[in-house]
XYZ file of C-alpha atoms in Angstrom:
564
model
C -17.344 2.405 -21.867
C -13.528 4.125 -22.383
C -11.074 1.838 -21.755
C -9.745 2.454 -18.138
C -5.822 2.951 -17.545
C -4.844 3.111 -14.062
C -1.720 3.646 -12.545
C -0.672 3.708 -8.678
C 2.242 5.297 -7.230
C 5.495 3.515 -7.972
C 6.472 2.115 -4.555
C 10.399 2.982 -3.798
C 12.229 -0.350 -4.077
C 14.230 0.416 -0.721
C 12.515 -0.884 2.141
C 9.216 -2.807 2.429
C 5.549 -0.931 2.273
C 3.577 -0.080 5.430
C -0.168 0.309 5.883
C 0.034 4.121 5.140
C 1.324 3.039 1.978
C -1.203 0.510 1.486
C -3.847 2.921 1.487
C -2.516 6.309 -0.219
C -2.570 4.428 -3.448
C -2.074 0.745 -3.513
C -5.414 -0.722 -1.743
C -7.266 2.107 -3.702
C -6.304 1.233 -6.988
C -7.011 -2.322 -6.694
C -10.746 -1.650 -5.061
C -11.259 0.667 -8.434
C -9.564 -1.922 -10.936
C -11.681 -4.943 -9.753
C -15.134 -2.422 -9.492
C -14.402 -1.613 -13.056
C -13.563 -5.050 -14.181
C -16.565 -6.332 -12.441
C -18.600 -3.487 -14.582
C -17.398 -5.094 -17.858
C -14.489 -2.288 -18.092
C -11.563 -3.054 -20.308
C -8.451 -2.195 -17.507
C -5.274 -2.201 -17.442
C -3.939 -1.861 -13.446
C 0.026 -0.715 -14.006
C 2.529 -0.602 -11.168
C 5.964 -1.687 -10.178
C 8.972 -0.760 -8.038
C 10.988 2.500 -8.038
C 14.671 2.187 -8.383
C 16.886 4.555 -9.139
C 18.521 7.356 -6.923
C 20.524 7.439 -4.043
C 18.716 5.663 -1.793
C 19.183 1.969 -3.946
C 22.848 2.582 -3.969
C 23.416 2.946 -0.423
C 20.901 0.385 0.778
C 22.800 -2.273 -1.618
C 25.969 -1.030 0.042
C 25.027 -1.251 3.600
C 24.158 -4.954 2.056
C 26.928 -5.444 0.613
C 25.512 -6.258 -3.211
C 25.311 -4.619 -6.252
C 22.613 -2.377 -6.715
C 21.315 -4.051 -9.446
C 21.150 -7.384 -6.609
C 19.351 -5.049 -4.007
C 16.730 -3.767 -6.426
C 16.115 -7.505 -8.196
C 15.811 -8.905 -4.507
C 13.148 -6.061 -3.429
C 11.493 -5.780 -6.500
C 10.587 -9.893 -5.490
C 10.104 -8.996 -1.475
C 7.654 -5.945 -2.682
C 5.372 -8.213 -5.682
C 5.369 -10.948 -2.716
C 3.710 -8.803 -0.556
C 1.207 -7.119 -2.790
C 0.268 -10.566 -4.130
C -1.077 -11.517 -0.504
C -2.841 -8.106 -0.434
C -4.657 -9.525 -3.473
C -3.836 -6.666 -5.684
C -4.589 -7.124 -9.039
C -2.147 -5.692 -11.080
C -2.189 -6.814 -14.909
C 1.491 -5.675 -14.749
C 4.080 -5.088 -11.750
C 7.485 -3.979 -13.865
C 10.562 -1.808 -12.794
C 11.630 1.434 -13.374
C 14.991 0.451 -14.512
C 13.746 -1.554 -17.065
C 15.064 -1.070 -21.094
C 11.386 -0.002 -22.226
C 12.045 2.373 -19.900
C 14.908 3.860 -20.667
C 13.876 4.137 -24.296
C 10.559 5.742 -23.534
C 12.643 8.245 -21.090
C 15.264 8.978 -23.801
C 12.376 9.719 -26.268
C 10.684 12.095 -23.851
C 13.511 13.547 -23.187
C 15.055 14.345 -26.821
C 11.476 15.104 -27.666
C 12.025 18.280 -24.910
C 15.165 19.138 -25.694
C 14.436 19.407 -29.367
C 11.557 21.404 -28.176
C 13.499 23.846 -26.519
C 12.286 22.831 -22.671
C 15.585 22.075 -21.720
C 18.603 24.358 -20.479
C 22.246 22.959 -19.236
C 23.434 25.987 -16.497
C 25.844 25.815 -14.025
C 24.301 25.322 -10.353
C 25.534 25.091 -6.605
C 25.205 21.487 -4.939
C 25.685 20.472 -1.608
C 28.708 18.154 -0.836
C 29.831 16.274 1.873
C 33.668 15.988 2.455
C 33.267 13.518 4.972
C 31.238 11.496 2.620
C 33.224 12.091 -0.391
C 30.209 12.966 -2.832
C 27.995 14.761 -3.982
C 24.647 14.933 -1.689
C 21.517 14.237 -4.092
C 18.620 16.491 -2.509
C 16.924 13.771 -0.265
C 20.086 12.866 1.430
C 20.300 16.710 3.197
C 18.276 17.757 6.055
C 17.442 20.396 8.001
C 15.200 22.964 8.958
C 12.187 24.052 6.365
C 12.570 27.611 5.939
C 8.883 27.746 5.690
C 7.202 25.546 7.562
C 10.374 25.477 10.365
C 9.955 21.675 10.671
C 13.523 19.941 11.491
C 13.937 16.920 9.363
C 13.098 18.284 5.976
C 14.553 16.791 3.338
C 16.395 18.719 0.188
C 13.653 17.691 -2.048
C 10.394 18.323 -0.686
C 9.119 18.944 2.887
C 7.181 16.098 3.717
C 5.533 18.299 7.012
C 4.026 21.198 4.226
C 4.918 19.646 1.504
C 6.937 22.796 -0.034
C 9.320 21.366 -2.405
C 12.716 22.814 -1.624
C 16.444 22.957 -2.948
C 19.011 21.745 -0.423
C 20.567 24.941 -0.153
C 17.276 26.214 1.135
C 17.283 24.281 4.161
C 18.435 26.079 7.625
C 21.012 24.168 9.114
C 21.798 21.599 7.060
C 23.602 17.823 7.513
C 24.430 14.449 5.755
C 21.826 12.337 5.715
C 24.454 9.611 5.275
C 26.856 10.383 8.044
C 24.704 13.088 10.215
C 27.924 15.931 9.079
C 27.640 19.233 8.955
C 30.291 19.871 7.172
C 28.647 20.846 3.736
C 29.893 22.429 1.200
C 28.596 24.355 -1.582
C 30.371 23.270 -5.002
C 29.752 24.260 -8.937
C 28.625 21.218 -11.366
C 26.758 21.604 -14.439
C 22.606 19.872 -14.852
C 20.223 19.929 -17.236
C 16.707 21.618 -16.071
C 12.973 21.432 -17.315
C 12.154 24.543 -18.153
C 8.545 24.777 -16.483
C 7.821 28.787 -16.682
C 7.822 28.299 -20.545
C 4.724 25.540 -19.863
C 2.824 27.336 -16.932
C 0.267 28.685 -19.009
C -0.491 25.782 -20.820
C -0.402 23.532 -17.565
C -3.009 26.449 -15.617
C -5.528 26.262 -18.761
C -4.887 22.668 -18.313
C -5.676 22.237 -14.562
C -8.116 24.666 -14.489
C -10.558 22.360 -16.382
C -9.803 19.641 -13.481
C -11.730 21.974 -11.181
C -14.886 20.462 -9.660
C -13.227 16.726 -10.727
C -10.111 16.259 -9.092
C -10.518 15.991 -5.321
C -9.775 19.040 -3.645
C -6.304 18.057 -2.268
C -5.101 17.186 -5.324
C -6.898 20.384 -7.313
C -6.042 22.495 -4.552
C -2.012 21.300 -4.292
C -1.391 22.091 -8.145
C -3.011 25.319 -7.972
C -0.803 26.515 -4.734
C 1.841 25.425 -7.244
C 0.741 27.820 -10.059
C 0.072 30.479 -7.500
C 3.731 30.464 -6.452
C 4.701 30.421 -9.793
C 6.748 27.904 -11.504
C 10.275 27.235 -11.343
C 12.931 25.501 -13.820
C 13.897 21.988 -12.077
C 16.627 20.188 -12.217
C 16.273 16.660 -14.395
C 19.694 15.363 -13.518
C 21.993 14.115 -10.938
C 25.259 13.300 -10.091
C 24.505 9.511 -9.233
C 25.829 6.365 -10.715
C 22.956 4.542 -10.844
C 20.475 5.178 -13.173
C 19.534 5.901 -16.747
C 22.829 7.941 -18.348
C 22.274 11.465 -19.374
C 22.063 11.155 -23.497
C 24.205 14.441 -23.957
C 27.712 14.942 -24.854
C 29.636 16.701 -22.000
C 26.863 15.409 -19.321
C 27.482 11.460 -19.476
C 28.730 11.100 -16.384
C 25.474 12.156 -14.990
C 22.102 10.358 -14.346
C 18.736 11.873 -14.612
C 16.776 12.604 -11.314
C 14.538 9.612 -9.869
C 11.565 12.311 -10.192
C 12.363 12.593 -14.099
C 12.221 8.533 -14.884
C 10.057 7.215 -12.446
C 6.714 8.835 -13.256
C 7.947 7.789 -17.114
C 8.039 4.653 -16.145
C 3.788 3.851 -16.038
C 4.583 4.121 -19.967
C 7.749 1.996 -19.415
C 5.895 -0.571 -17.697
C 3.165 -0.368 -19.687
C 5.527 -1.161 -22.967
C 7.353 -3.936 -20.997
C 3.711 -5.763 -20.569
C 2.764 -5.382 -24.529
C 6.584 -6.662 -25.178
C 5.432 -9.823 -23.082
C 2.779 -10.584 -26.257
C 3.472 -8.328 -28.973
C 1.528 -9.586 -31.229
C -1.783 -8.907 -29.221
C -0.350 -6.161 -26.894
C 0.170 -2.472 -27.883
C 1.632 0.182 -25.306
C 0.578 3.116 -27.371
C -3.279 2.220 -27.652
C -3.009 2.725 -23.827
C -0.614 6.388 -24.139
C -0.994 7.660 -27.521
C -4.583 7.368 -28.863
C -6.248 9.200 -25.868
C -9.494 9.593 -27.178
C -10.560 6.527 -26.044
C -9.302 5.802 -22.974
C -9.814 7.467 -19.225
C -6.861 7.490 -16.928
C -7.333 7.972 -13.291
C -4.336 8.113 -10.888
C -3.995 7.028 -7.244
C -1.062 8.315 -5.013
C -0.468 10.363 -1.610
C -0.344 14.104 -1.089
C 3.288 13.970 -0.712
C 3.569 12.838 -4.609
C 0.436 15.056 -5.766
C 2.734 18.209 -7.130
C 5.658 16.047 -9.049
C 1.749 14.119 -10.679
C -0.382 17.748 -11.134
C 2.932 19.408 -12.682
C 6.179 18.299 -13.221
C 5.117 14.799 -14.950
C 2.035 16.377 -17.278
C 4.515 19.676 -18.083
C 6.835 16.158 -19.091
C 4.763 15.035 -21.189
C 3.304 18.274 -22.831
C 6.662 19.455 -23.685
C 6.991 16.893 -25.895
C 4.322 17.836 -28.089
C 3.385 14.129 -28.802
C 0.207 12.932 -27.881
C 0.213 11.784 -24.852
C -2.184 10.337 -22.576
C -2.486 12.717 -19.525
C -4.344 12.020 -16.457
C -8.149 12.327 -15.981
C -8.522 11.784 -12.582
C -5.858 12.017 -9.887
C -6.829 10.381 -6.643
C -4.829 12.051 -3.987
C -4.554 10.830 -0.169
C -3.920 12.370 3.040
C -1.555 10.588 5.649
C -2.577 7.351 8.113
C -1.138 7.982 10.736
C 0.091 5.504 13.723
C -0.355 5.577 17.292
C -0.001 9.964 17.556
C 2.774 9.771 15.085
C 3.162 9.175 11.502
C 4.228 5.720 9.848
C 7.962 5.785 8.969
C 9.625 3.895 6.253
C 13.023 5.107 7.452
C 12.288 5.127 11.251
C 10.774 1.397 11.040
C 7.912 3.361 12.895
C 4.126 1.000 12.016
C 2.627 -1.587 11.042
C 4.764 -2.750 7.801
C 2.474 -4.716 5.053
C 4.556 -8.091 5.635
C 4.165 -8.245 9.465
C -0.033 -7.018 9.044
C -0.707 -10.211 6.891
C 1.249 -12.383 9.431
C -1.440 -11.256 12.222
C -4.397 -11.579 10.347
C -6.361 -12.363 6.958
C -5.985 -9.776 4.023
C -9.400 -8.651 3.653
C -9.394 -7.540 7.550
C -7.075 -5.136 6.368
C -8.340 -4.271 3.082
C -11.720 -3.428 4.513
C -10.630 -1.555 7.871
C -7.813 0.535 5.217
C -10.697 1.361 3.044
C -13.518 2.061 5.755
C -11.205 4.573 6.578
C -9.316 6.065 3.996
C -7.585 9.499 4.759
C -9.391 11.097 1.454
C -10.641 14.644 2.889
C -8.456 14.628 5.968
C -5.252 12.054 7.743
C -6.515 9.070 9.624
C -5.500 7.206 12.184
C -4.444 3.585 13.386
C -4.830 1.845 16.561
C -5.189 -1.839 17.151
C -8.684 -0.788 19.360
C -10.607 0.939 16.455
C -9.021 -1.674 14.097
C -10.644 -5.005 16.563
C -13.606 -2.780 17.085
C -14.305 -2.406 13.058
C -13.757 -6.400 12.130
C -15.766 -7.401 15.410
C -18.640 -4.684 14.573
C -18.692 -4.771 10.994
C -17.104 -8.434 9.679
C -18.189 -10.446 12.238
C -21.561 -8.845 14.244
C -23.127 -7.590 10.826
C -21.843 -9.755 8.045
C -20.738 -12.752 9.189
C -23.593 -12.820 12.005
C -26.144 -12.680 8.944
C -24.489 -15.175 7.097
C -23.741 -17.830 9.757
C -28.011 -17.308 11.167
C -29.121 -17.663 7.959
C -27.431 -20.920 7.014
C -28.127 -22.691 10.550
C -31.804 -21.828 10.029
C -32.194 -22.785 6.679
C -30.225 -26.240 7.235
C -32.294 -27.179 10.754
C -35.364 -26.143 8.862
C -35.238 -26.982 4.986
C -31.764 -28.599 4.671
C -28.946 -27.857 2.982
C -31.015 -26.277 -0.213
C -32.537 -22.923 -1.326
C -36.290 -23.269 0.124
C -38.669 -22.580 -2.871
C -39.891 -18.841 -3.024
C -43.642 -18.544 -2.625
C -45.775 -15.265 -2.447
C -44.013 -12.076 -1.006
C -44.991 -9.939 1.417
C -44.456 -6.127 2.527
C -42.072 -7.132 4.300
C -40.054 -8.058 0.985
C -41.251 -5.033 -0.778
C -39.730 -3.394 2.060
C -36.334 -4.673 1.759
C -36.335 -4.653 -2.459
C -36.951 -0.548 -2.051
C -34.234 -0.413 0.382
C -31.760 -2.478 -0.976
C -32.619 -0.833 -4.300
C -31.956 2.862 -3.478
C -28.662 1.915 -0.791
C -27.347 -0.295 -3.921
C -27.901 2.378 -6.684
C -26.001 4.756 -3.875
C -22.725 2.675 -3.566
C -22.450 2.369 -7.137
C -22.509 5.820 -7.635
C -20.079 6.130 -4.827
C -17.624 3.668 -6.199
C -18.023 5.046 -9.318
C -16.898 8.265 -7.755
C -14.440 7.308 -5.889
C -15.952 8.117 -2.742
C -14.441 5.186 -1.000
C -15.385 5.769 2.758
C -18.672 6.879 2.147
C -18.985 3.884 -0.136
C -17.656 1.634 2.519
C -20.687 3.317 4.914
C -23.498 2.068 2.247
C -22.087 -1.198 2.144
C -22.420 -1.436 6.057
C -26.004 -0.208 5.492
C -26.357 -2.581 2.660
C -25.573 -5.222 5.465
C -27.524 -3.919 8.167
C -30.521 -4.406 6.150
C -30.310 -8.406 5.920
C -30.220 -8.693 9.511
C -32.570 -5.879 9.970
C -35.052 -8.134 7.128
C -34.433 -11.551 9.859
C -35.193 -9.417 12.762
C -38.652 -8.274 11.213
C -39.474 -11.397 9.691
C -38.277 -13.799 12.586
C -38.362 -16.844 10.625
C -37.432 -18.826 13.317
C -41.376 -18.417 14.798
C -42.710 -18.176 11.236
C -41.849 -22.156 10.661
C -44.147 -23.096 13.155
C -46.884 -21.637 12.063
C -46.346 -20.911 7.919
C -43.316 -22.988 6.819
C -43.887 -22.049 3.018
C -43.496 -18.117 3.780
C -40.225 -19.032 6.549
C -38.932 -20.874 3.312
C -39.268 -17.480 1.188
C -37.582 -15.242 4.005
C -34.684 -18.012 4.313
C -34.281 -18.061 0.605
C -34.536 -14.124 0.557
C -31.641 -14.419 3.077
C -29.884 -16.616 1.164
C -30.194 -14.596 -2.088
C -28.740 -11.600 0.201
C -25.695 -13.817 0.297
C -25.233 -13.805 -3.214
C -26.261 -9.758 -3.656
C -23.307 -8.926 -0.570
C -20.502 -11.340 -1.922
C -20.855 -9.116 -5.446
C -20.899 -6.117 -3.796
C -18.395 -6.766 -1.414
C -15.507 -8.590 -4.161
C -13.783 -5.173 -4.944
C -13.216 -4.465 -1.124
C -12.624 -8.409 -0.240
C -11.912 -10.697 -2.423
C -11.299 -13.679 -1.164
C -14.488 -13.526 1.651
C -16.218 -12.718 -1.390
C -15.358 -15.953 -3.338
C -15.857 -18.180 -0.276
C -19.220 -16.661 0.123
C -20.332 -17.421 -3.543
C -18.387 -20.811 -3.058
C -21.392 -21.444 0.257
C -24.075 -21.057 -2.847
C -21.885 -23.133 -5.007
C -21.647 -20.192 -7.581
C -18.424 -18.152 -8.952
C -17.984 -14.233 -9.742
C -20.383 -13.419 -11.839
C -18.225 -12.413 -15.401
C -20.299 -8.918 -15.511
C -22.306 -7.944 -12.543
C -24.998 -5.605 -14.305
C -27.445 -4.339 -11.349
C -31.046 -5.299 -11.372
C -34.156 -4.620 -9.430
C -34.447 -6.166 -6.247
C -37.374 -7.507 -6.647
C -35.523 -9.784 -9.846
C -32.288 -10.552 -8.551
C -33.593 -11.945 -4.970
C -35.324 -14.470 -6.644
C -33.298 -15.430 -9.526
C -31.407 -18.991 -7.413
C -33.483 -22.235 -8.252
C -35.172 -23.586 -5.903
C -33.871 -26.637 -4.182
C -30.257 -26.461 -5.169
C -28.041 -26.916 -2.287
C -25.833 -25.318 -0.648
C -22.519 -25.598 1.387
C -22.435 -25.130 4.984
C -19.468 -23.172 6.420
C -17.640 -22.337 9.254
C -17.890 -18.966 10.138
C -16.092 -16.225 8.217
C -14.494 -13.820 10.484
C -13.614 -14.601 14.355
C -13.526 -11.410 17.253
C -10.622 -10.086 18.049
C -10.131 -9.886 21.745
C -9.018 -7.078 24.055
C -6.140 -9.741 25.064
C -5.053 -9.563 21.656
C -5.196 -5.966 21.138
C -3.518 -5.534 24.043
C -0.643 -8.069 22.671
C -0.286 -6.305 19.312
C 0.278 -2.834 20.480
C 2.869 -3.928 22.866
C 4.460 -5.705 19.471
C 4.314 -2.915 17.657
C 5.115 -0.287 20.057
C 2.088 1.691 19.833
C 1.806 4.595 21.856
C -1.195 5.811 23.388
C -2.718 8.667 22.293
């Protein structure tokens, strides 16, 4: 097997990360990091916080600290937070980190030597009333082509168009809400895509049938509308300097350095341990490694074109991505989630209400991968009472009262099968073989719908067998259905560790076993009887509890959640 890079979308440092963020790229990474870990994989899981641009300088003044401060104390608030999510980075670094300026000054000479870079002379928006410059995402207004009214300068996030501020219809400070814009002269440096279009097209073109189709189907509009130079560099304070005499009072743009930084981050985690560590095994000896992506659709076209045409341009080898996993929105109670409107359920405040894996599963169940999704507290309660606690934890908390009023707390010893077994071993053994290949693909809902199934069957198996009456009457073949059952334990906590993690681990802890180093799939008929007889277990209190329509009812009053 390749070694497996994978990178999620950087998180902006500014602000804290709701569930809509959880799920267009961080909870999906993680899920495919630990599922190819648990395969025997060699991974490495890269992420870490955003910081440059505007948006870090004026948060840390609203604060009052330097904007190194603000982005040292978020960087800690955001690594807090994915730590109780159980994500398993093997690296969360920082964009503004030295290994990353020197990776983006190499890139960048690299394309300027190369001829993909022109200086010109350009029109920027600027605010009187603010006293600067206006960097793209701090102008609104109307999108000229999809007419919604709080586009920003950048990109719409509505149609996701990306735009130039002086496209926008009626434009305004973001900062201060003026109108008063003017339209000044200033000098940038631009990427000079048209001269890399073909090369990108050939390029995409064999992602076809790979790529999901929103993320296939986003680069191609791209191509279609043919490419445009864009601009690398800013008129900003913070951030990396502009290496280029006559431009050093300029920064380059967040959209330049940022996607630069999974290399930067990857060198600051081989600088940890040089001696056993190497950055460019992971980015410049592709030929044996696979690099899937995970982001949302708003971050697909700066990930399908302006970051490979990056790298390309430099006519180094670089690692470019395999397989980009692009999301649609989650959307909250009618609306959308909102970073800058507070408008949600923010990942802090979710793991203050309940257990991680509640939300790790429901997230996942219902990923927005072929169309947006959306939240309410009712289909959320409905999916842990249903799923966690009527399917799963039902089986698991029957199984282990039975077998300890009946046997004790031990594995009863197998004795001869039945059909009833053969049964379950061809069922188990086809819905198995089906959710790895959906993992494998990326197929996460559809995944998460075979593991229900996967479930189902154990309690389907008690209901035929009804050990309970069985005991009476043939106590050696109730002790093979209980330690069938108990075996099923085992079989769900491996499936289920990618997904959750730490019900996973307690449920191995109930058979007094740990993760399994390498979970290599076997027949059914071999891996349900594989425990020793006799060897106890733990009895435990049950895994998941209901959530009531009292306590729905609470939450979306807490959080302001509108009915649909």
């Amino acid at each position: 097997m390749k070694k497996q890079l994978i990178t999620s979308a950087l998180p902006c440092v500014n602000g804290l990360p709701h569930l809509g963020h959880m799920v267009g790229c961080f909870l999906p990474s993680d899920v495919y990091a630990r599922w190819l870990r648990q395969k025997g994989a060699e991974v490495l899981y890269i992420c870490g916080t955003d910081e440059h641009g505007t948006t870090s300088e004026i948060a840390a003044a609203k604060e009052g600290v330097s904007v190194e401060d603000y982005c040292q104390t978020y960087h800690d608030l955001h690594a807090k937070i994915y730590k109780g999510f159980n994500l398993s980075f093997d690296y969360f670094g920082r964009s503004s980190s030295d290994q990353n300026k020197e990776i983006t000054y190499r890139i960048f000479h690299a394309l300027d030597a190369n001829g993909f870079i022109k200086e010109k002379t350009t029109q920027q928006v600027y605010s009187p009333d603010d006293g600067r410059y206006l960097p793209d995402s701090y102008v609104i207004g109307t999108c000229p082509y999809c007419g919604y009214d709080r586009a920003k300068g950048d990109q719409c996030e509505n149609c996701t168009k990306v735009l130039d501020p002086v496209d926008l219809i009626n434009p305004k400070s973001a900062l201060s809400g003026s109108t008063h814009i003017e339209i000044r002269e200033t000098k940038h440096l631009f990427l000079e895509l048209p001269k890399l279009e073909k090369e990108l097209e050939e390029w995409i073109e064999t992602k076809k049938g790979i790529w999901p189709d929103i993320a296939y189907s986003i680069a191609k509009k791209w191509l279609k509308e043919g490419l445009q130079e864009r601009s690398i560099t800013r008129d900003l304070k913070w951030g990396f300097s502009v290496p280029k005499e006559g431009l050093e009072d300029k920064v380059f743009y967040v959209w330049f350095d940022a996607p630069i930084g999974y290399i930067g981050i990857t060198k600051q985690w081989a600088d940890e341990q040089p001696t056993e560590r190497s950055w460019e095994d992971w980015w410049l000896k592709p030929e044996d490694v696979t690099y899937t992506e995970f982001m949302g659709k708003d971050n697909i076209p700066f990930h399908t074109i302006s970051f490979p045409a990056t790298l390309c341009g430099t006519r180094e080898n670089w690692k470019q991505v395999d397989f980009l996993k692009g999301m649609n929105y989650l959307n909250f109670a009618g609306g959308k989630f909102s970073k800058s409107a507070h408008r949600g359920i923010f990942a802090d405040d979710a793991l203050t209400e309940f257990p991680a894996d509640y939300w790790r599963y429901w997230l996942i169940a219902n990923a927005p991968e072929t169309g947006d999704s959306m939240f309410s507290f009712e289909h959320f309660a409905t999916t842990i009472n249903k799923d966690l606690n009527d399917v799963l934890g039902n089986f698991i908390n029957r199984v282990l009262k039975m077998t300890t009023h009946h046997f004790g707390a031990v594995i009863p010893a197998m004795g001869p099968t039945t059909a009833h077994e053969t049964e379950l071993y061809q069922t188990l053994d086809t819905l198995v073989q089906n959710y790895i290949h959906l993992m494998d693909r990326l197929e996460l809902r559809k995944a998460m719908s075979t593991l229900r199934e996967i479930w189902v069957s154990g309690n389907n198996y008690i209901a035929k067998t009804e050990p309970w009456k069985v005991v009476k009457t043939d106590p050696a073949y109730a002790g093979t259905i209980l330690a069938t059952a108990l075996h099923l334990i085992r079989l769900f906590a491996e499936l289920n560790r990618p997904i959750m993690p730490e019900t996973a681990d307690k449920m191995l802890a109930i058979l007094n076993l740990k993760p399994e180093p390498v979970w290599t799939v076997k027949p059914m008929s071999s891996y349900l009887t594989e425990l020793p007889a006799h060897s106890s277990f733990n009895p435990s209190d049950p895994l998941f509890q209901k959530i009531s329509p009292e306590r729905v009812q609470e939450l979306k009053l807490k959080y302001k959640e509108v009915e649909a």
